[in-house]
GROMACS .gro file of C-alpha atoms in nm:
model
  186
    1MET     CA    1   1.385  -2.699  -1.939
    2ASP     CA    2   1.497  -2.599  -2.343
    3PHE     CA    3   1.141  -2.586  -2.472
    4LEU     CA    4   1.161  -2.409  -2.867
    5GLY     CA    5   1.497  -2.302  -2.800
    6ILE     CA    6   1.357  -2.026  -2.491
    7LYS     CA    7   1.485  -2.091  -2.132
    8GLY     CA    8   1.233  -2.100  -1.853
    9ARG     CA    9   1.287  -1.855  -1.553
   10SER     CA   10   1.157  -1.985  -1.257
   11PRO     CA   11   0.955  -1.677  -1.105
   12LYS     CA   12   1.046  -1.442  -0.842
   13MET     CA   13   0.882  -1.483  -0.528
   14PRO     CA   14   0.777  -1.122  -0.381
   15LYS     CA   15   0.879  -0.992  -0.118
   16ALA     CA   16   0.669  -0.920   0.231
   17ILE     CA   17   0.725  -0.607   0.429
   18LEU     CA   18   0.552  -0.475   0.711
   19ALA     CA   19   0.303  -0.147   0.615
   20LYS     CA   20   0.144  -0.174   0.858
   21CYS     CA   21   0.040   0.247   1.087
   22GLN     CA   22   0.254   0.204   1.362
   23PRO     CA   23   0.140   0.430   1.699
   24PRO     CA   24   0.384   0.735   1.732
   25ALA     CA   25   0.560   0.704   2.175
   26PRO     CA   26   0.399   0.890   2.452
   27GLY     CA   27   0.385   1.240   2.498
   28TRP     CA   28   0.338   1.212   2.058
   29ILE     CA   29   0.104   1.243   1.812
   30LYS     CA   30   0.138   1.107   1.528
   31SER     CA   31   0.013   1.275   1.206
   32ASN     CA   32  -0.095   1.038   0.842
   33ILE     CA   33  -0.098   1.272   0.492
   34ASP     CA   34  -0.219   1.174   0.138
   35GLY     CA   35  -0.300   1.347  -0.175
   36CYS     CA   36  -0.441   1.264  -0.423
   37SER     CA   37  -0.610   1.384  -0.818
   38PHE     CA   38  -0.821   1.194  -1.031
   39GLY     CA   39  -0.628   1.355  -1.364
   40ASN     CA   40  -0.324   1.595  -1.426
   41PRO     CA   41  -0.488   1.832  -1.377
   42ASP     CA   42  -0.850   1.712  -1.228
   43PRO     CA   43  -1.002   1.706  -0.906
   44SER     CA   44  -0.747   1.687  -0.621
   45GLY     CA   45  -0.715   1.707  -0.234
   46CYS     CA   46  -0.569   1.575   0.067
   47GLY     CA   47  -0.605   1.326   0.424
   48VAL     CA   48  -0.409   1.411   0.717
   49VAL     CA   49  -0.538   1.225   1.065
   50PHE     CA   50  -0.360   1.246   1.399
   51ARG     CA   51  -0.327   0.967   1.599
   52ASP     CA   52  -0.264   0.938   1.974
   53THR     CA   53  -0.037   0.687   2.154
   54HIS     CA   54  -0.275   0.429   2.141
   55GLY     CA   55  -0.347   0.489   1.756
   56LEU     CA   56  -0.674   0.622   1.843
   57ILE     CA   57  -0.831   0.890   1.566
   58LYS     CA   58  -0.773   1.305   1.736
   59GLY     CA   59  -0.875   1.501   1.433
   60CYS     CA   60  -0.866   1.402   1.116
   61LEU     CA   61  -0.887   1.643   0.729
   62ALA     CA   62  -1.050   1.572   0.426
   63GLN     CA   63  -0.976   1.915   0.192
   64ASN     CA   64  -1.079   1.994  -0.136
   65LEU     CA   65  -0.753   2.122  -0.357
   66GLY     CA   66  -0.964   2.179  -0.722
   67ASP     CA   67  -0.801   2.089  -0.958
   68ASN     CA   68  -0.506   2.008  -0.940
   69ASN     CA   69  -0.211   1.737  -1.021
   70SER     CA   70  -0.076   1.500  -0.730
   71VAL     CA   71   0.251   1.644  -0.645
   72TYR     CA   72   0.028   1.910  -0.557
   73ALA     CA   73  -0.192   1.724  -0.360
   74GLU     CA   74   0.007   1.538  -0.120
   75LEU     CA   75   0.299   1.905  -0.009
   76TRP     CA   76  -0.060   2.020   0.044
   77GLY     CA   77  -0.125   1.712   0.287
   78ALA     CA   78   0.215   1.794   0.465
   79ILE     CA   79   0.095   2.209   0.440
   80TYR     CA   80  -0.192   2.137   0.627
   81ALA     CA   81  -0.095   1.835   0.849
   82LEU     CA   82   0.199   2.143   1.005
   83ARG     CA   83  -0.074   2.417   0.962
   84LEU     CA   84  -0.330   2.268   1.207
   85ALA     CA   85  -0.015   2.087   1.424
   86CYS     CA   86   0.061   2.479   1.492
   87THR     CA   87  -0.333   2.572   1.608
   88LYS     CA   88  -0.346   2.282   1.768
   89GLY     CA   89  -0.006   2.361   2.060
   90ILE     CA   90   0.127   1.975   1.933
   91ARG     CA   91   0.483   2.003   2.060
   92ARG     CA   92   0.622   1.609   1.888
   93LEU     CA   93   0.478   1.576   1.590
   94TRP     CA   94   0.558   1.187   1.377
   95LEU     CA   95   0.475   1.270   1.014
   96GLU     CA   96   0.437   1.024   0.766
   97CYS     CA   97   0.317   0.961   0.440
   98ASP     CA   98   0.405   0.728   0.132
   99SER     CA   99   0.508   0.994  -0.061
  100THR     CA  100   0.933   0.972  -0.080
  101PHE     CA  101   0.887   1.361  -0.321
  102VAL     CA  102   0.798   1.475  -0.006
  103LEU     CA  103   0.980   1.346   0.198
  104GLN     CA  104   1.263   1.474  -0.046
  105ALA     CA  105   1.107   1.855  -0.014
  106LEU     CA  106   1.150   1.853   0.326
  107LYS     CA  107   1.483   1.830   0.375
  108ASN     CA  108   1.584   2.068   0.044
  109PRO     CA  109   1.266   2.259  -0.017
  110GLU     CA  110   1.402   2.416  -0.388
  111LEU     CA  111   1.214   2.098  -0.537
  112VAL     CA  112   0.892   2.234  -0.403
  113PRO     CA  113   0.641   2.393  -0.717
  114TRP     CA  114   0.696   2.849  -0.691
  115LYS     CA  115   0.320   2.846  -0.694
  116LEU     CA  116   0.354   2.671  -0.289
  117SER     CA  117   0.659   2.755  -0.187
  118MET     CA  118   0.594   3.058   0.101
  119HIS     CA  119   0.362   2.814   0.228
  120TRP     CA  120   0.604   2.602   0.236
  121LYS     CA  121   0.843   2.775   0.381
  122ASN     CA  122   0.590   2.907   0.619
  123CYS     CA  123   0.568   2.547   0.764
  124LEU     CA  124   0.979   2.483   0.792
  125LYS     CA  125   0.986   2.769   1.052
  126PHE     CA  126   0.707   2.584   1.223
  127ALA     CA  127   0.866   2.317   1.179
  128ALA     CA  128   1.209   2.421   1.328
  129SER     CA  129   1.022   2.515   1.636
  130ILE     CA  130   0.913   2.183   1.752
  131GLN     CA  131   0.986   1.843   1.725
  132VAL     CA  132   0.939   1.667   1.388
  133ILE     CA  133   1.011   1.349   1.265
  134TYR     CA  134   0.980   1.263   0.912
  135THR     CA  135   0.916   0.843   0.755
  136HIS     CA  136   0.802   0.660   0.470
  137ILE     CA  137   0.540   0.432   0.520
  138TYR     CA  138   0.333   0.241   0.222
  139ARG     CA  139   0.071   0.288   0.067
  140GLU     CA  140  -0.145   0.008   0.224
  141GLY     CA  141  -0.048   0.138   0.594
  142ASN     CA  142  -0.176   0.458   0.528
  143SER     CA  143  -0.507   0.354   0.395
  144VAL     CA  144  -0.711   0.608   0.573
  145ALA     CA  145  -0.528   0.937   0.503
  146GLY     CA  146  -0.613   0.784   0.113
  147ILE     CA  147  -0.922   0.782   0.232
  148LEU     CA  148  -1.037   1.110   0.327
  149ALA     CA  149  -0.804   1.274  -0.021
  150LYS     CA  150  -1.052   1.115  -0.210
  151HIS     CA  151  -1.303   1.214  -0.010
  152GLY     CA  152  -1.170   1.606  -0.022
  153ALA     CA  153  -1.122   1.543  -0.353
  154MET     CA  154  -1.489   1.469  -0.472
  155VAL     CA  155  -1.674   1.710  -0.174
  156GLU     CA  156  -1.596   1.990   0.047
  157SER     CA  157  -1.318   2.024   0.259
  158CYS     CA  158  -1.456   1.938   0.611
  159TRP     CA  159  -1.248   1.898   0.994
  160TRP     CA  160  -1.347   1.570   1.192
  161ILE     CA  161  -1.278   1.545   1.604
  162GLU     CA  162  -1.437   1.215   1.570
  163PRO     CA  163  -1.328   1.001   1.271
  164PRO     CA  164  -1.592   0.999   1.034
  165GLU     CA  165  -1.822   0.695   0.974
  166PHE     CA  166  -1.658   0.647   0.645
  167ILE     CA  167  -1.332   0.604   0.762
  168ARG     CA  168  -1.433   0.367   1.080
  169ARG     CA  169  -1.371   0.002   0.914
  170LYS     CA  170  -0.995   0.091   0.806
  171ALA     CA  171  -0.914   0.258   1.087
  172LEU     CA  172  -1.000  -0.044   1.401
  173ILE     CA  173  -0.823  -0.225   1.099
  174ASP     CA  174  -0.459  -0.016   1.175
  175ASN     CA  175  -0.552  -0.080   1.513
  176SER     CA  176  -0.604  -0.411   1.578
  177ILE     CA  177  -0.311  -0.693   1.611
  178LEU     CA  178  -0.346  -0.803   1.199
  179PRO     CA  179  -0.043  -0.719   1.022
  180LEU     CA  180  -0.103  -0.545   0.659
  181TYR     CA  181   0.157  -0.651   0.416
  182HIS     CA  182   0.345  -0.413   0.104
  183PHE     CA  183   0.457  -0.640  -0.192
  184ARG     CA  184   0.761  -0.646  -0.338
  185ASN     CA  185   0.899  -0.823  -0.624
  186ILE     CA  186   1.293  -0.859  -0.556
   0.00000   0.00000   0.00000
């Protein structure tokens, strides 16, 4: 309809994309990672969660990174995940994150800031010695790692073998049959 000489457009429906965290295949461990910063730079942290084939949490980390930016925090999440996999003797790792920059940096280490380049290259050497896959997940499916990252930015660093109380509800949702969606305008 033409109203006051302005043509109307019908709204486009957003596309619903499944964003649920999936458990790894038998014999694999999955690590979801996330990083956060409350400014640029401001308090930052990263979160790492390890899950088994049944989707059960086998360990998680909330790491305080001091005053940094979100790129730095996201990269440290991957570094800590790979370091922990090395120390825990994990030989098959599925690393998943919501940062496309981290996934690009895994293919092209030259993207990593010089301040982190040595840590990054050491982790990539370990990754080359095991079976590892890297995938993207939308933020909605990465909420446990996101909560851990925010916790790390606000408090001291901590490693848990059992999931702490503040992430249990989200972890249960991840393991439920309920779908989680990411909505994107097309």
